[in-house]
PDB file of C-alpha atoms and ligand atoms in Angstrom:
ATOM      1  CA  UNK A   1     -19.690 -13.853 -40.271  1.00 46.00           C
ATOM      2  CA  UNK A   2     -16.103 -13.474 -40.847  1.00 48.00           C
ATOM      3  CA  UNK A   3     -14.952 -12.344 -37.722  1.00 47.00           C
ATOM      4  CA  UNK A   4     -16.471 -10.774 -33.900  1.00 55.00           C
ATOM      5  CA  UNK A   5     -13.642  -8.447 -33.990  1.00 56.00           C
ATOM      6  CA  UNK A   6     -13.268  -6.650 -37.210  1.00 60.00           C
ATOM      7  CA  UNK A   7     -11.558  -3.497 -36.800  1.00 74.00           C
ATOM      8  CA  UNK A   8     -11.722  -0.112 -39.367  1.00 92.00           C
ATOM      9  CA  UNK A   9      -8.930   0.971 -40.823  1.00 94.00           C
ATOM     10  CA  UNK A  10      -7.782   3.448 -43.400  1.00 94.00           C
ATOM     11  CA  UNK A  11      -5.210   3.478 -46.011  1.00 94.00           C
ATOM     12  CA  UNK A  12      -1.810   4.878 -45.090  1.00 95.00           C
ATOM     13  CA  UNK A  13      -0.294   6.321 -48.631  1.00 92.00           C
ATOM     14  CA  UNK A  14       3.526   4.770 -49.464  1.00 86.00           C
ATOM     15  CA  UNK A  15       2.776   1.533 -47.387  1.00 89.00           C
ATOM     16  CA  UNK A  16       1.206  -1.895 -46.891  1.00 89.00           C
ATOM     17  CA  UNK A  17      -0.181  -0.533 -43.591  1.00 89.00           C
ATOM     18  CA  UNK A  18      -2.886   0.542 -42.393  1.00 94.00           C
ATOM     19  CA  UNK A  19      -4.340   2.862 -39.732  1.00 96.00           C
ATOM     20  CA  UNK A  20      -6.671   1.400 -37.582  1.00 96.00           C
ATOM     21  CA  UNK A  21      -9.593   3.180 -36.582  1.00 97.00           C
ATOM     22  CA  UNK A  22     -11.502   3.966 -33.479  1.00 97.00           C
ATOM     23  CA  UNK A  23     -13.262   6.853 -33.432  1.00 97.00           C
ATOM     24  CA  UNK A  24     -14.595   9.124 -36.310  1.00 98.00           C
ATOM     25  CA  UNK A  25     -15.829  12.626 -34.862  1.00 98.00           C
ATOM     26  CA  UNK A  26     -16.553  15.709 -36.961  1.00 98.00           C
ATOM     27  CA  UNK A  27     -16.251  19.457 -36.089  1.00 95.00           C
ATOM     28  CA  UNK A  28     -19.485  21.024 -37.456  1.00 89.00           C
ATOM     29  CA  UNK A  29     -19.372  24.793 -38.654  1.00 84.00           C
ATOM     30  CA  UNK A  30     -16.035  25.493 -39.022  1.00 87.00           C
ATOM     31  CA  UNK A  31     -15.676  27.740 -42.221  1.00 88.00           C
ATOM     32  CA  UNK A  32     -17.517  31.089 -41.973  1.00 87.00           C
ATOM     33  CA  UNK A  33     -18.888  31.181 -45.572  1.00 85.00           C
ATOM     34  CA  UNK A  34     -20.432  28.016 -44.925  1.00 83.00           C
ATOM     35  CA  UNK A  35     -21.791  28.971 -41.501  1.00 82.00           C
ATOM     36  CA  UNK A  36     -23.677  31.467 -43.402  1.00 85.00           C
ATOM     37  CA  UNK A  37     -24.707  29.469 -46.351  1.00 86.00           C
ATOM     38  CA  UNK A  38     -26.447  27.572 -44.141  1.00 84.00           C
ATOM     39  CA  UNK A  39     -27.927  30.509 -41.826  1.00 85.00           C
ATOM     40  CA  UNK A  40     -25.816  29.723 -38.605  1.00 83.00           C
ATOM     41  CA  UNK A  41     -24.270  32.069 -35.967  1.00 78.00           C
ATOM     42  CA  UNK A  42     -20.598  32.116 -37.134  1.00 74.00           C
ATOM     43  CA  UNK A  43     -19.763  33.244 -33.159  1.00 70.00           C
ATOM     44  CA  UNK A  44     -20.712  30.269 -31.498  1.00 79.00           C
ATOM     45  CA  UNK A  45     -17.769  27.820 -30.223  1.00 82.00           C
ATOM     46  CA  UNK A  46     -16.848  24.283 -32.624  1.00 87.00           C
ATOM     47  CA  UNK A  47     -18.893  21.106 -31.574  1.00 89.00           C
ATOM     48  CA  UNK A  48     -18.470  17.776 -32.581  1.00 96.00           C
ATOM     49  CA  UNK A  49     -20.717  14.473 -33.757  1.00 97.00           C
ATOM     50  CA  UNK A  50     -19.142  11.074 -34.480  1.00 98.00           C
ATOM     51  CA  UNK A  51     -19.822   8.832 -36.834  1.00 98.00           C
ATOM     52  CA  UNK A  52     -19.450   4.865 -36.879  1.00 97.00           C
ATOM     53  CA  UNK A  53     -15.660   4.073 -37.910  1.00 96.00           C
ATOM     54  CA  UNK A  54     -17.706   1.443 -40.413  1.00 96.00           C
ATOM     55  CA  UNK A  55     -18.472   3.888 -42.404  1.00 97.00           C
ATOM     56  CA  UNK A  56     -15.620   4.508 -44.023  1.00 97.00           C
ATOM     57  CA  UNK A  57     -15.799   3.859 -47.382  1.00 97.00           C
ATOM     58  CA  UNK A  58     -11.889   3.627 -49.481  1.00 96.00           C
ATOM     59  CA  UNK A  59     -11.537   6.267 -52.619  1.00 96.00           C
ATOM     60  CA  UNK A  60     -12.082   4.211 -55.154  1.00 96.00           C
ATOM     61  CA  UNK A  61     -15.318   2.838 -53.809  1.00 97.00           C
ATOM     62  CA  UNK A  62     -18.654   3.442 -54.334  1.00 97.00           C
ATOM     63  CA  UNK A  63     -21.410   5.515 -52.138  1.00 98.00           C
ATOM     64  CA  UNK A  64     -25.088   3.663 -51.748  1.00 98.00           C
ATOM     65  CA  UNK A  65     -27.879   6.395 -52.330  1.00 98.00           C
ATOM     66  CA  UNK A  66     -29.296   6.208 -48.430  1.00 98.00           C
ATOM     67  CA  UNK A  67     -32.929   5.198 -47.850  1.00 98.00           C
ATOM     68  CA  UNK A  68     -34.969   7.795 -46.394  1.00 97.00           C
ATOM     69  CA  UNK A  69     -33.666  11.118 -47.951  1.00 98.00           C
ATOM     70  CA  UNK A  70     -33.808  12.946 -50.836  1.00 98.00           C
ATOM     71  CA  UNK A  71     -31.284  14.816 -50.426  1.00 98.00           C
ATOM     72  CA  UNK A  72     -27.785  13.841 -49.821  1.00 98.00           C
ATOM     73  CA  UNK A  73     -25.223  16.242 -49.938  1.00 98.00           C
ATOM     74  CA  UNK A  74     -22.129  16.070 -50.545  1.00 98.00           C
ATOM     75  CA  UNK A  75     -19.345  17.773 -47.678  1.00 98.00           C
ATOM     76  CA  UNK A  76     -15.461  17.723 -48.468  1.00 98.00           C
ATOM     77  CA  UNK A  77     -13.008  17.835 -45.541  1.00 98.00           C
ATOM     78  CA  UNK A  78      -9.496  17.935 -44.015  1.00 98.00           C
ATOM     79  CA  UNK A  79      -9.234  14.893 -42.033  1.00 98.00           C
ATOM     80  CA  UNK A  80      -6.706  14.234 -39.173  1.00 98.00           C
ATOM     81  CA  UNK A  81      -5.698  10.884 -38.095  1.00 98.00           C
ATOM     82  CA  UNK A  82      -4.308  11.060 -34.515  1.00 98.00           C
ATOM     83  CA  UNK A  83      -1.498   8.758 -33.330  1.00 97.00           C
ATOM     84  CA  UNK A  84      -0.925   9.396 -29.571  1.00 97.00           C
ATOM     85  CA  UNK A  85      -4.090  10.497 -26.536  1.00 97.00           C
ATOM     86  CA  UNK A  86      -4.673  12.699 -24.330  1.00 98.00           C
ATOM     87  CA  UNK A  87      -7.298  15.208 -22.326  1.00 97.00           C
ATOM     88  CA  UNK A  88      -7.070  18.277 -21.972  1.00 98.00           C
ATOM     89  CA  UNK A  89      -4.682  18.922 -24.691  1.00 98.00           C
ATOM     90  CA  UNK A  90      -3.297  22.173 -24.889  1.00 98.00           C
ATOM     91  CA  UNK A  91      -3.063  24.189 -27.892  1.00 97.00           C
ATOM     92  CA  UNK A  92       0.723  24.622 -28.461  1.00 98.00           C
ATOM     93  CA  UNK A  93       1.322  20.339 -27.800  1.00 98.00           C
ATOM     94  CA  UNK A  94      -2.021  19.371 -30.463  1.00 98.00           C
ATOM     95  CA  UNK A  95       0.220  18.928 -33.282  1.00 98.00           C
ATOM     96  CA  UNK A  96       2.709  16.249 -31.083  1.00 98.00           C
ATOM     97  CA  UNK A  97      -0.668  14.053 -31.206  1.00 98.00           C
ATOM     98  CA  UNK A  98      -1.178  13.966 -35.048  1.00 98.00           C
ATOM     99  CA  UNK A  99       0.464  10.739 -37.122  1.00 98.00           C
ATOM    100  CA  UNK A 100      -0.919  12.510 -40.866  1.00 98.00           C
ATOM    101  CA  UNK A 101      -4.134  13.903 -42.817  1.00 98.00           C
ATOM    102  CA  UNK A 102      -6.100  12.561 -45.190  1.00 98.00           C
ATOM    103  CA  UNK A 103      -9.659  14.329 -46.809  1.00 98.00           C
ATOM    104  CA  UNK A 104     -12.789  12.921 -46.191  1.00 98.00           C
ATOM    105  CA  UNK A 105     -16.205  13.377 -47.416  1.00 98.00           C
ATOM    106  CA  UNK A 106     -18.610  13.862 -44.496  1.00 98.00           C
ATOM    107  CA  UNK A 107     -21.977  12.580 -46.458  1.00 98.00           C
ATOM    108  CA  UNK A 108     -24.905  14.270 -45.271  1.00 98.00           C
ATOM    109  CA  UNK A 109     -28.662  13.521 -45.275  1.00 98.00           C
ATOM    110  CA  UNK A 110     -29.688  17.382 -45.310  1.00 97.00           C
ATOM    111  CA  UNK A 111     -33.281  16.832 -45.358  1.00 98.00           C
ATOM    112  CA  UNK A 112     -32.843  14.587 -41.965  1.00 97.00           C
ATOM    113  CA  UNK A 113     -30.604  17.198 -40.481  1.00 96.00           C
ATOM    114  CA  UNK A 114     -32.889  19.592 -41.486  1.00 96.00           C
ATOM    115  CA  UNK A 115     -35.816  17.964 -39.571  1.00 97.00           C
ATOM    116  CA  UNK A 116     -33.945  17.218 -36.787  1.00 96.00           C
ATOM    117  CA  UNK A 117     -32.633  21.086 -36.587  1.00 93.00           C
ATOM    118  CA  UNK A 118     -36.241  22.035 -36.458  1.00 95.00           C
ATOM    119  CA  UNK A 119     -37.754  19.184 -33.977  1.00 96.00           C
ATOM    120  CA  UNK A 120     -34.290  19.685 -31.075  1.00 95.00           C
ATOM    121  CA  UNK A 121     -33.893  15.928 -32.415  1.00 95.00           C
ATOM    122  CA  UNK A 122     -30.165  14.410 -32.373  1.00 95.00           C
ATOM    123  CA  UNK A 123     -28.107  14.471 -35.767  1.00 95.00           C
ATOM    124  CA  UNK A 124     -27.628  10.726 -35.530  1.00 96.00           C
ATOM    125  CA  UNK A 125     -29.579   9.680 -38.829  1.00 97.00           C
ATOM    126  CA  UNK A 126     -28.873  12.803 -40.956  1.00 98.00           C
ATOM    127  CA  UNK A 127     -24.347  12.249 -40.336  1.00 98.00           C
ATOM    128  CA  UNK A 128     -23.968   8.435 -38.992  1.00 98.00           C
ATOM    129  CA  UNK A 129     -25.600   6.095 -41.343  1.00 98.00           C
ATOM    130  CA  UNK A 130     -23.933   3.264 -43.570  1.00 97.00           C
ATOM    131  CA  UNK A 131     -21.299   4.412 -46.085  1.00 97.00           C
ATOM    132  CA  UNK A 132     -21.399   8.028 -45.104  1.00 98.00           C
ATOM    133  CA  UNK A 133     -17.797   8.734 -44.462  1.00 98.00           C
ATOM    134  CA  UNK A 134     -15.319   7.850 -48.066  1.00 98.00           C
ATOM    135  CA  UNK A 135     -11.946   8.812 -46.795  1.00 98.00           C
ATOM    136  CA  UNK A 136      -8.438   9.410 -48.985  1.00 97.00           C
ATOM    137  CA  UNK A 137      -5.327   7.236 -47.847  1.00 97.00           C
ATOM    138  CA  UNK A 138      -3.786   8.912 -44.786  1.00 97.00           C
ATOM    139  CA  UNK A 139      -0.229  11.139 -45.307  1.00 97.00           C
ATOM    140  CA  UNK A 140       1.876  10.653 -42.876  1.00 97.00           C
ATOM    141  CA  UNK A 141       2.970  13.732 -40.668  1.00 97.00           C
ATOM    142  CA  UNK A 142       6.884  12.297 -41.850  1.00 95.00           C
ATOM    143  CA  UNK A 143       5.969  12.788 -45.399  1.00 95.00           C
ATOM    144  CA  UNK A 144       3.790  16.522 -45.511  1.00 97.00           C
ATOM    145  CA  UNK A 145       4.280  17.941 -42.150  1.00 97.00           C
ATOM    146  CA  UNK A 146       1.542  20.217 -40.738  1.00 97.00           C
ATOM    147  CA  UNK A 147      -0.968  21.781 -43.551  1.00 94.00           C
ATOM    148  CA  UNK A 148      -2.066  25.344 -42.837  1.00 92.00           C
ATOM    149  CA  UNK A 149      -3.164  26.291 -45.886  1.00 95.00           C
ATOM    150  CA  UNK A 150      -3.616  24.623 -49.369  1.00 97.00           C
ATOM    151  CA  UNK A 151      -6.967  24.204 -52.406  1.00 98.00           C
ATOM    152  CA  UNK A 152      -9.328  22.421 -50.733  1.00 98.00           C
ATOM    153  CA  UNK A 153     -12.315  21.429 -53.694  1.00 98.00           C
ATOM    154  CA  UNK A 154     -14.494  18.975 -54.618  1.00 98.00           C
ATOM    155  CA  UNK A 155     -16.072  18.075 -58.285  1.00 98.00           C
ATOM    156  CA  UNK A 156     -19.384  16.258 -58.972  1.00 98.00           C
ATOM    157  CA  UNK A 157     -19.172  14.595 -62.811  1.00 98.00           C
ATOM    158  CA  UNK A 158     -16.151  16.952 -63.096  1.00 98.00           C
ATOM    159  CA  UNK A 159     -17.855  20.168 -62.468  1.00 98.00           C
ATOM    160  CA  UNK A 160     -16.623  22.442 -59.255  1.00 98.00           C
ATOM    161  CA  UNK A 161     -18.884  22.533 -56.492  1.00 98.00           C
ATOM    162  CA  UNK A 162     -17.012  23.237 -53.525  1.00 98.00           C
ATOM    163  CA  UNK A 163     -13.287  25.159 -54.034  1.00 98.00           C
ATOM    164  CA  UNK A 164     -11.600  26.795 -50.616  1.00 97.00           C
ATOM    165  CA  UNK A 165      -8.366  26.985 -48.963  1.00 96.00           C
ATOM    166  CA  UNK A 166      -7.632  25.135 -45.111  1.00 96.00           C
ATOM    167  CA  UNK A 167      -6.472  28.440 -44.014  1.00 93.00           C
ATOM    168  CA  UNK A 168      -9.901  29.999 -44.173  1.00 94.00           C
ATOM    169  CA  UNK A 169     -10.722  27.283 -41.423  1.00 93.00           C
ATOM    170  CA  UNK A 170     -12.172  28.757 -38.327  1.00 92.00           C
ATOM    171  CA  UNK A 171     -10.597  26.317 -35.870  1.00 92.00           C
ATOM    172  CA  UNK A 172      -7.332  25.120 -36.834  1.00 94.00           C
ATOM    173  CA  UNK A 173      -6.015  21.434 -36.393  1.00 96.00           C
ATOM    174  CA  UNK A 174      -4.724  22.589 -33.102  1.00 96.00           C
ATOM    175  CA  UNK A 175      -7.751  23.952 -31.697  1.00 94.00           C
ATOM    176  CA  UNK A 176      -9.887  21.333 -33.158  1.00 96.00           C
ATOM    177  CA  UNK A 177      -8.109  18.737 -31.248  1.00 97.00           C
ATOM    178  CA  UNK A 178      -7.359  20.894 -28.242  1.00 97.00           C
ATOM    179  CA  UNK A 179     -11.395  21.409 -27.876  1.00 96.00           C
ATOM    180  CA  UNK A 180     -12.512  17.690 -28.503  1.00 97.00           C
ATOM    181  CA  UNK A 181     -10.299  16.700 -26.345  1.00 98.00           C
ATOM    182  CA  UNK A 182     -11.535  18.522 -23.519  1.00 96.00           C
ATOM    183  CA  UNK A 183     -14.940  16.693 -24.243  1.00 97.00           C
ATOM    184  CA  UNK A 184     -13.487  13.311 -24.858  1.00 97.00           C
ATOM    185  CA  UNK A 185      -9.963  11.247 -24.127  1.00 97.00           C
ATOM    186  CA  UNK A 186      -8.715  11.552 -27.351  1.00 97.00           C
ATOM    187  CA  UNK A 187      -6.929   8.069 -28.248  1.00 97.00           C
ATOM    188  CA  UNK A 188      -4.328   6.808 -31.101  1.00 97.00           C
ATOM    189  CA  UNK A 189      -6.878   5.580 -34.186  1.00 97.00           C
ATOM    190  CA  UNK A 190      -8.941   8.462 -33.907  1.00 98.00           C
ATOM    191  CA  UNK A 191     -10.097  10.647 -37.002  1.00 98.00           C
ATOM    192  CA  UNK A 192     -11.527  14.310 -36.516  1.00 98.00           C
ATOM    193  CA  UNK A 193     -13.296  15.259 -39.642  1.00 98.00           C
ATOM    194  CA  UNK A 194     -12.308  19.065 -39.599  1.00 97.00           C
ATOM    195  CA  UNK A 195     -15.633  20.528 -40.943  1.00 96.00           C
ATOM    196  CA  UNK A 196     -16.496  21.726 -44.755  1.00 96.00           C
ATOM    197  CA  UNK A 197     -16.023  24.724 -46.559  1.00 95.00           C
ATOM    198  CA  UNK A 198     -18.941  26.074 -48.619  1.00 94.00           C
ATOM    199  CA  UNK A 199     -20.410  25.128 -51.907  1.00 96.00           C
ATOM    200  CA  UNK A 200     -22.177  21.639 -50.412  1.00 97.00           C
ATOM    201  CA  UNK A 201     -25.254  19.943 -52.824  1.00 97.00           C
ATOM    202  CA  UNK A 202     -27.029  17.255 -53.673  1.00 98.00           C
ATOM    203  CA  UNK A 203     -25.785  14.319 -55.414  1.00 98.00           C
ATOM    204  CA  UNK A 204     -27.797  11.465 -56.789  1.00 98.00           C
ATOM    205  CA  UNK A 205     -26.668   7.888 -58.576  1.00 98.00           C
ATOM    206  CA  UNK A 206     -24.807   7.756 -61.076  1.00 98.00           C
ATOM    207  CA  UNK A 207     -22.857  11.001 -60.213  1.00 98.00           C
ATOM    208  CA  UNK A 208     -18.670  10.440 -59.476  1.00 98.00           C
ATOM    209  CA  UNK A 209     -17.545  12.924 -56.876  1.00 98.00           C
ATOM    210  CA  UNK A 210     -13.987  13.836 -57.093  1.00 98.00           C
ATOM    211  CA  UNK A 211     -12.298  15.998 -54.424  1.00 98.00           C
ATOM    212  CA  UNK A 212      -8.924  16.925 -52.981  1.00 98.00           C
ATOM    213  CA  UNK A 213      -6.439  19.183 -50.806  1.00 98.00           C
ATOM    214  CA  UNK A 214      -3.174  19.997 -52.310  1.00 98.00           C
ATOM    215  CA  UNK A 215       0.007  18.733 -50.378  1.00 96.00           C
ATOM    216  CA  UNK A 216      -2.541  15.788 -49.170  1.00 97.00           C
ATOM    217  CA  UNK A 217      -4.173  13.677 -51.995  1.00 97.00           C
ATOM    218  CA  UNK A 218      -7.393  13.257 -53.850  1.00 98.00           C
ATOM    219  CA  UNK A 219     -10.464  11.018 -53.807  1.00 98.00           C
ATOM    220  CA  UNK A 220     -13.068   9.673 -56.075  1.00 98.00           C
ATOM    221  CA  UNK A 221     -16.051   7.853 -55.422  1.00 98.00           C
ATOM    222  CA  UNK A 222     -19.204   6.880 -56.825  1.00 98.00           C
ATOM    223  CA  UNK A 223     -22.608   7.474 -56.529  1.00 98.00           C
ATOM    224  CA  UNK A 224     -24.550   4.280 -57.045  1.00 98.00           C
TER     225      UNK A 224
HETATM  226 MN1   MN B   1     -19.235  18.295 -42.124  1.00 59.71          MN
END
């Protein structure tokens, strides 16, 4: 065991740096056309799940098929990386407590969320297990500013499965942050996983996923 006191961290783009991680929560249901692909109620307010900052997994990496599904999709999204804390954040300050975006893949056991839609049971095993989040290197708010709009896609063996825009987003970055944070003290090393446009599937080994958001960076990773 190298160390009691490893911390995660993601790439910061343009440096030797790197962002350290505390939290990773996710905003489910935050695109309409994906609401409906997957038979939700489009009216109901965002809520969040987190999953464990050791799963982050650096583009360029690979993603282990997970035991106990057989069917892992595949979930592109904006992700922000926050740099200063807070509770109760109001809308119009949010973007003060962003240091940059990256895009993240939020890898999902379906057929475990699925089940635990249908049994009232938590999401725990279907969003948080090993290797489920691969994350782009973080852009600095100094470099790109604030992203409202921009492609958001993602390829599996070069083939376009998921292909949106950030300003179809139900919730944007400042009302994502402003409602987590009235759940939760938001702290510096935190990443909020905005949520995934439509278009999700299945992937299985030996597939390469390829995504990206213009303005922000691309990732690839494989399925192994
Ligand atoms: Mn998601």
């Amino acid at each position: 065991m190298s160390s009691l006191t490893s911390v995660s961290s993601a790439e910061v783009t343009g440096t030797d740096e790197r962002f350290p991680v505390r939290r990773i929560y996710c905003i489910g249901r935050n695109y309409l056309a994906h609401i409906k692909e997957m038979g939700n109620d489009e009216r109901k307010p965002p809520f969040f799940f987190q999953k464990p900052p050791d799963a982050l997994v650096p583009t360029g990496g690979e993603f282990p098929y997970p035991p106990q599904s057989d069917n892992v999709h595949h979930e592109i999204e904006l992700v922000i990386a926050i740099a200063k804390g807070g509770k109760d954040i109001a809308v119009e300050d949010a973007l003060d407590h962003v240091y940059g975006y990256s895009l993240g893949l939020d890898m999902t056991r379906r057929d475990q969320q699925n089940k635990a839609k249908a049994e009232g049971k938590p999401w725990e095993a279907a969003k948080g297990f090993d290797h489920s989040a691969p994350i782009a290197p973080i852009r600095p708010v100094s470099e790109i500013g604030h992203p409202d709009s921009g492609r958001i896609w993602l390829a599996v063996n070069g083939e376009i499965r998921q292909d949106s825009d950030l300003n179809l987003q139900i919730w944007n970055v400042q009302e994502g942050i402003s409602h987590l944070s009235k759940l939760y003290n938001v702290m510096p090393g935190d990443l909020i996983f905005t949520g995934t446009p439509d278009g999700v599937g299945p992937v299985n080994p030996g597939n390469v996923m390829t995504g990206g958001i213009d303005g922000i960076g691309e990732i690839i990773i494989s399925v192994v």
